[in-house]
Coordinates of C-alpha atoms and ligand atoms in Angstrom, one line a residue:
X12 CA -84.5 -150.0 -4.4
X13 CA -83.0 -153.2 -6.2
X14 CA -85.1 -156.1 -7.4
X15 CA -84.1 -159.5 -8.8
X16 CA -84.3 -158.3 -12.0
X17 CA -82.7 -155.0 -12.0
X18 CA -79.8 -154.6 -9.7
X19 CA -79.0 -150.8 -8.2
X20 CA -76.3 -149.5 -7.4
X21 CA -75.7 -146.0 -6.3
X22 CA -72.3 -144.2 -5.9
X23 CA -71.3 -140.0 -6.2
X24 CA -74.5 -139.0 -7.6
X25 CA -74.7 -141.6 -10.4
X26 CA -77.5 -144.3 -9.8
X27 CA -76.4 -147.6 -11.9
X28 CA -79.4 -149.8 -13.2
X29 CA -78.5 -153.4 -14.3
X30 CA -81.1 -155.5 -16.0
X31 CA -80.3 -159.0 -14.5
X32 CA -81.2 -161.9 -16.5
X33 CA -78.1 -162.7 -18.3
X34 CA -79.1 -166.6 -18.5
X35 CA -82.1 -165.0 -21.2
X36 CA -79.5 -162.6 -22.4
X37 CA -81.6 -159.9 -19.9
X38 CA -84.6 -160.2 -22.2
X39 CA -87.7 -158.2 -20.9
X40 CA -90.4 -160.0 -19.4
X41 CA -93.5 -157.9 -17.9
X42 CA -92.0 -158.3 -14.4
X43 CA -88.6 -156.8 -15.5
X44 CA -90.8 -154.0 -17.3
X45 CA -92.4 -153.5 -14.2
X46 CA -89.2 -153.4 -12.4
X47 CA -87.3 -151.3 -14.6
X48 CA -90.6 -148.7 -14.3
X49 CA -90.4 -148.7 -10.4
X50 CA -86.4 -148.1 -10.3
X51 CA -86.8 -145.1 -12.5
X52 CA -89.8 -143.7 -10.6
X53 CA -87.7 -144.0 -7.6
X54 CA -84.1 -143.0 -9.1
X55 CA -86.5 -139.7 -10.3
X56 CA -87.7 -139.0 -6.9
X57 CA -84.2 -139.4 -5.4
X58 CA -82.2 -136.0 -5.1
X59 CA -79.0 -137.5 -4.4
X60 CA -79.2 -139.1 -7.9
X61 CA -77.9 -136.8 -10.4
X62 CA -77.3 -139.2 -13.4
X63 CA -78.3 -142.5 -14.4
X64 CA -76.5 -145.4 -16.3
X65 CA -78.5 -148.6 -17.7
X66 CA -76.9 -151.9 -18.6
X67 CA -77.1 -155.3 -18.8
X68 CA -75.5 -158.6 -16.8
X69 CA -72.7 -160.6 -18.1
X70 CA -70.6 -159.7 -21.2
X71 CA -72.9 -161.1 -24.0
X72 CA -76.1 -158.6 -23.5
X73 CA -77.4 -155.0 -22.8
X74 CA -80.9 -156.6 -23.5
X75 CA -81.2 -159.1 -26.2
X76 CA -85.1 -158.0 -26.8
X77 CA -88.5 -158.6 -24.8
X78 CA -89.1 -162.0 -23.9
X79 CA -90.0 -163.8 -26.9
X80 CA -91.6 -167.0 -24.6
X81 CA -93.7 -164.3 -23.2
X82 CA -94.5 -162.8 -26.3
X83 CA -95.8 -166.0 -27.9
X84 CA -98.8 -166.7 -25.9
X85 CA -100.2 -163.2 -25.9
X86 CA -104.0 -162.5 -27.0
X87 CA -104.3 -159.0 -28.9
X88 CA -105.7 -157.0 -25.7
X89 CA -102.7 -158.3 -23.8
X90 CA -100.0 -157.4 -26.2
X91 CA -101.8 -154.0 -26.4
X92 CA -100.8 -153.7 -22.7
X93 CA -97.8 -155.2 -23.3
X94 CA -96.6 -152.5 -25.7
X95 CA -98.4 -149.8 -23.6
X96 CA -96.3 -151.0 -20.4
X97 CA -92.9 -150.9 -22.5
X98 CA -93.7 -147.6 -24.2
X99 CA -94.4 -146.2 -20.8
X100 CA -91.1 -147.5 -19.2
X101 CA -89.1 -146.0 -22.3
X102 CA -91.3 -143.2 -22.2
X103 CA -90.4 -142.3 -18.4
X104 CA -87.0 -142.5 -19.3
X105 CA -86.6 -140.2 -22.2
X106 CA -88.9 -137.5 -20.0
X107 CA -86.7 -138.4 -16.6
X108 CA -85.2 -134.8 -15.5
X109 CA -81.7 -136.4 -15.3
X110 CA -79.4 -137.5 -18.1
X111 CA -79.9 -141.5 -18.7
X112 CA -76.8 -142.8 -20.1
X113 CA -77.3 -146.5 -22.0
X114 CA -74.0 -148.5 -21.5
X115 CA -74.4 -151.1 -24.2
X116 CA -72.3 -154.0 -23.6
X117 CA -73.6 -156.9 -26.4
X118 CA -76.8 -157.2 -28.2
X119 CA -79.3 -154.5 -28.1
X120 CA -82.1 -156.0 -29.9
X121 CA -85.7 -155.2 -30.3
X122 CA -87.2 -154.1 -26.8
X123 CA -83.3 -153.6 -25.7
X124 CA -82.5 -151.2 -28.7
X125 CA -86.1 -149.6 -27.8
X126 CA -84.9 -149.5 -24.2
X127 CA -81.7 -147.5 -25.5
X128 CA -83.0 -145.4 -27.8
X129 CA -85.1 -143.9 -24.9
X130 CA -81.9 -142.9 -23.0
X131 CA -80.3 -140.2 -23.5
X132 CA -76.9 -140.8 -24.9
X133 CA -75.4 -144.0 -25.9
X134 CA -72.2 -145.3 -25.7
X135 CA -71.4 -149.1 -27.1
X136 CA -68.6 -151.7 -27.0
X137 CA -67.5 -152.2 -30.0
X138 CA -68.5 -156.2 -30.1
X139 CA -72.4 -155.1 -29.5
X140 CA -74.9 -155.7 -31.9
X141 CA -77.9 -153.7 -32.3
X142 CA -80.9 -154.3 -34.5
X143 CA -85.1 -154.4 -34.3
X144 CA -85.5 -157.9 -35.7
X145 CA -88.9 -158.3 -34.7
X146 CA -90.1 -158.7 -38.4
X147 CA -88.4 -162.5 -37.9
X148 CA -90.9 -163.4 -35.4
X149 CA -93.8 -162.2 -37.4
X150 CA -94.1 -159.0 -35.5
X151 CA -92.9 -155.6 -35.7
X152 CA -91.6 -153.3 -33.0
X153 CA -94.1 -152.4 -30.0
X154 CA -92.0 -150.4 -27.4
X155 CA -91.2 -147.2 -29.8
X156 CA -88.9 -148.3 -32.1
X157 CA -90.6 -147.8 -35.6
X158 CA -91.2 -143.6 -33.8
X159 CA -87.7 -143.4 -32.1
X160 CA -85.5 -144.6 -34.6
X161 CA -87.4 -142.7 -37.8
X162 CA -86.7 -139.5 -35.6
X163 CA -83.1 -140.4 -34.9
X164 CA -82.1 -141.9 -38.4
X165 CA -85.0 -140.6 -41.1
X166 CA -87.4 -143.0 -42.9
X167 CA -84.6 -144.6 -45.2
X168 CA -82.3 -146.2 -42.5
X169 CA -85.3 -146.5 -40.3
X170 CA -87.2 -148.8 -42.9
X171 CA -83.9 -150.7 -44.0
X172 CA -83.4 -151.5 -40.5
X173 CA -87.1 -152.5 -39.5
X174 CA -87.9 -154.2 -42.7
X175 CA -84.9 -156.6 -42.9
X176 CA -84.6 -156.9 -39.0
X177 CA -80.7 -157.5 -39.4
X178 CA -78.5 -156.6 -36.8
X179 CA -75.9 -154.0 -37.4
X180 CA -72.5 -153.1 -35.6
X181 CA -71.9 -150.6 -33.4
X182 CA -69.6 -148.5 -35.8
X183 CA -72.8 -148.7 -38.4
X184 CA -75.0 -147.6 -35.4
X185 CA -72.7 -144.6 -34.8
X186 CA -72.4 -143.5 -38.3
X187 CA -76.4 -143.4 -38.5
X188 CA -76.8 -141.5 -35.3
X189 CA -77.9 -144.2 -33.2
X190 CA -75.4 -144.5 -30.9
X191 CA -73.1 -141.4 -29.7
X192 CA -69.7 -142.9 -29.1
X193 CA -68.3 -146.7 -30.0
X194 CA -65.3 -148.0 -27.6
X195 CA -63.4 -151.1 -26.9
X196 CA -64.9 -153.3 -24.6
X197 CA -62.6 -152.8 -21.9
X198 CA -63.3 -149.1 -22.3
X199 CA -66.5 -149.8 -21.7
X200 CA -67.2 -148.9 -17.9
X201 CA -64.4 -146.3 -17.5
X202 CA -65.8 -144.0 -20.6
X203 CA -69.5 -144.2 -19.1
X204 CA -68.2 -143.6 -15.6
X205 CA -65.9 -140.7 -16.5
X206 CA -69.1 -139.4 -18.4
X207 CA -71.7 -139.8 -15.8
X208 CA -69.4 -137.9 -13.4
X209 CA -69.0 -134.9 -15.8
X210 CA -72.6 -134.9 -15.9
X211 CA -73.3 -135.4 -12.0
X212 CA -71.3 -132.5 -11.5
X213 CA -73.1 -129.5 -14.1
X214 CA -75.6 -127.5 -13.0
X215 CA -78.9 -129.3 -12.4
X216 CA -81.4 -126.7 -14.0
X217 CA -79.0 -126.5 -17.0
X218 CA -79.3 -130.4 -17.4
X219 CA -83.2 -130.4 -16.9
X220 CA -83.6 -127.4 -19.2
X221 CA -81.6 -128.7 -22.0
X222 CA -83.2 -132.3 -21.8
X223 CA -86.6 -131.0 -21.8
X224 CA -85.8 -128.5 -25.0
X225 CA -83.9 -131.0 -26.8
X226 CA -86.7 -133.6 -26.1
X227 CA -90.0 -131.8 -26.2
X228 CA -88.3 -129.2 -29.0
X229 CA -87.8 -132.6 -31.5
X230 CA -91.7 -133.0 -31.6
X231 CA -92.4 -128.9 -31.7
X232 CA -92.5 -126.7 -34.4
X233 CA -89.5 -123.7 -34.6
X234 CA -91.7 -121.1 -33.1
X235 CA -92.9 -123.3 -30.2
X236 CA -89.1 -124.7 -29.7
X237 CA -87.7 -121.6 -29.5
X238 CA -90.3 -120.1 -26.9
X239 CA -89.2 -123.3 -24.5
X240 CA -85.8 -122.8 -24.8
X241 CA -86.2 -119.1 -23.8
X242 CA -88.3 -120.0 -20.4
X243 CA -85.8 -122.7 -19.6
X244 CA -82.7 -120.3 -20.5
X245 CA -84.5 -117.3 -17.7
X246 CA -85.1 -120.3 -15.3
X247 CA -81.1 -121.0 -15.7
X248 CA -80.5 -117.7 -14.7
X249 CA -82.9 -117.5 -11.4
X250 CA -80.2 -119.9 -10.1
X251 CA -76.9 -119.5 -7.6
X252 CA -75.5 -122.1 -10.0
X253 CA -75.4 -119.5 -13.0
X254 CA -74.1 -117.0 -10.7
X255 CA -71.2 -119.3 -9.6
X256 CA -70.8 -120.5 -13.4
X257 CA -70.1 -117.5 -15.0
X258 CA -68.2 -115.5 -11.9
X259 CA -65.9 -119.0 -12.1
X260 CA -65.4 -118.5 -15.7
X261 CA -64.3 -114.2 -15.4
X262 CA -62.1 -115.6 -12.0
X263 CA -60.5 -117.6 -13.9
X264 CA -61.5 -121.0 -11.4
X265 CA -63.4 -124.4 -11.9
X266 CA -67.1 -123.8 -11.1
X267 CA -68.8 -125.9 -8.0
X268 CA -72.1 -126.0 -8.5
X269 CA -74.9 -126.9 -5.6
X270 CA -77.7 -127.7 -7.2
X271 CA -79.5 -124.3 -5.9
Ligands
LIG325 N1 -86.4 -164.0 -25.2 C1 -86.7 -164.6 -24.6 N2 -85.3 -165.6 -24.4 C2 -84.5 -164.9 -25.1 C3 -84.1 -163.8 -26.1 C4 -85.2 -163.4 -26.1 N3 -85.4 -161.8 -26.6 N4 -83.1 -163.8 -26.3 C5 -82.1 -164.9 -25.6 N5 -83.1 -165.5 -25.0 C6 -82.6 -166.7 -24.3 C7 -82.3 -168.1 -25.3 O1 -83.8 -168.5 -25.6 C8 -81.3 -168.6 -24.6 O2 -82.5 -169.4 -23.6 P1 -82.3 -171.2 -23.0 O3 -80.3 -170.9 -22.9 O4 -83.0 -171.2 -21.9 O5 -82.2 -171.9 -24.7 C9 -80.5 -167.6 -24.1 O6 -81.3 -166.6 -23.7 C10 -79.4 -167.5 -24.7 O7 -79.3 -167.1 -26.1 P2 -79.0 -168.0 -27.3 O8 -79.8 -167.8 -28.4 O9 -78.7 -169.4 -26.8 O10 -77.6 -167.2 -27.4 P3 -77.1 -167.3 -28.8 O11 -75.5 -166.5 -28.5 O12 -76.9 -168.3 -29.7 O13 -77.8 -165.8 -29.9 C11 -78.6 -164.1 -30.1 C12 -78.2 -164.5 -29.2 C13 -79.1 -162.5 -29.3 C14 -78.5 -163.9 -31.3 C15 -80.2 -164.7 -29.7 O14 -80.5 -165.3 -28.7 C16 -81.8 -164.3 -30.4 O15 -81.7 -164.0 -31.6 N6 -82.3 -164.0 -29.6 C17 -83.9 -163.0 -30.0 C18 -83.3 -161.6 -30.3 C19 -84.6 -161.0 -30.8 O16 -85.4 -161.5 -31.9 N7 -85.1 -160.2 -30.0 C20 -86.5 -159.4 -30.1 C21 -87.5 -159.9 -29.4 S1 -89.1 -158.6 -29.7

């Protein structure tokens, strides 16, 4: 399941994918994007995996962007395909029916931030720096950054970050709603692990319903979003896990969800 560019570790229902090009600060070349895409596809189909964690190898970077060496030689036709590939990977992550947590352990710049923005939850080390510096290269974000940052922060902050290209601290990113939590670098792994285990123990149908209702709802009118919520709520109520969760509460004990 692993490749040279993407390390895979599966334990107790949690699959950790590590972008592994530390000498290039984990920059995303075309092959790494293809390997990431394949890894997420396999994880989606593996029923033993409940939650995914995405991080970068080494202690300097999550991902420092798309590979600038490859970008420099792109023709317009190749650039279009490169952008489409990046967007496909980020959308695959966002549309996954299992929660994906980005553990941002250093620079998350350009395609690296776009990758993190495709994830459902983002926990960052206080040493991390995030931004969309493409403008400094004479280009603009092409892996979904303009759209996902806009939806998270609104136009005022999105334009500021993308037009200046200046990276910001993890603390600032948290204030802007781009990151869920900032922790000391030493606590990143344990914080993400605890969150992943909590999510892995949750009822899978409820998790799937929440991910779909929130993700799709963000781009729907209210009426349509509410209809989707009702449909997914009803589906949850068709599960053994719903009986177990409600019974456990009434019997004052911890629930044990089985995924049925
Ligand atoms: N693409 C290709 N290679 C990259 C890269 C990227 N996005 N980001 C870093 N690297 C490479 C560097 O070229 C260098 O390789 P080398 O040792 O073969 O010369 C190596 O990773 C280490 O990076 P370096 O720049 O020496 O580290 P630094 O600590 O001085 O600076 C950054 C770190 C992140 C500030 C700097 O690497 C940077 O600005 N990277 C590009 C960020 C960017 O513009 N991303 C958007 C791309 S669309």
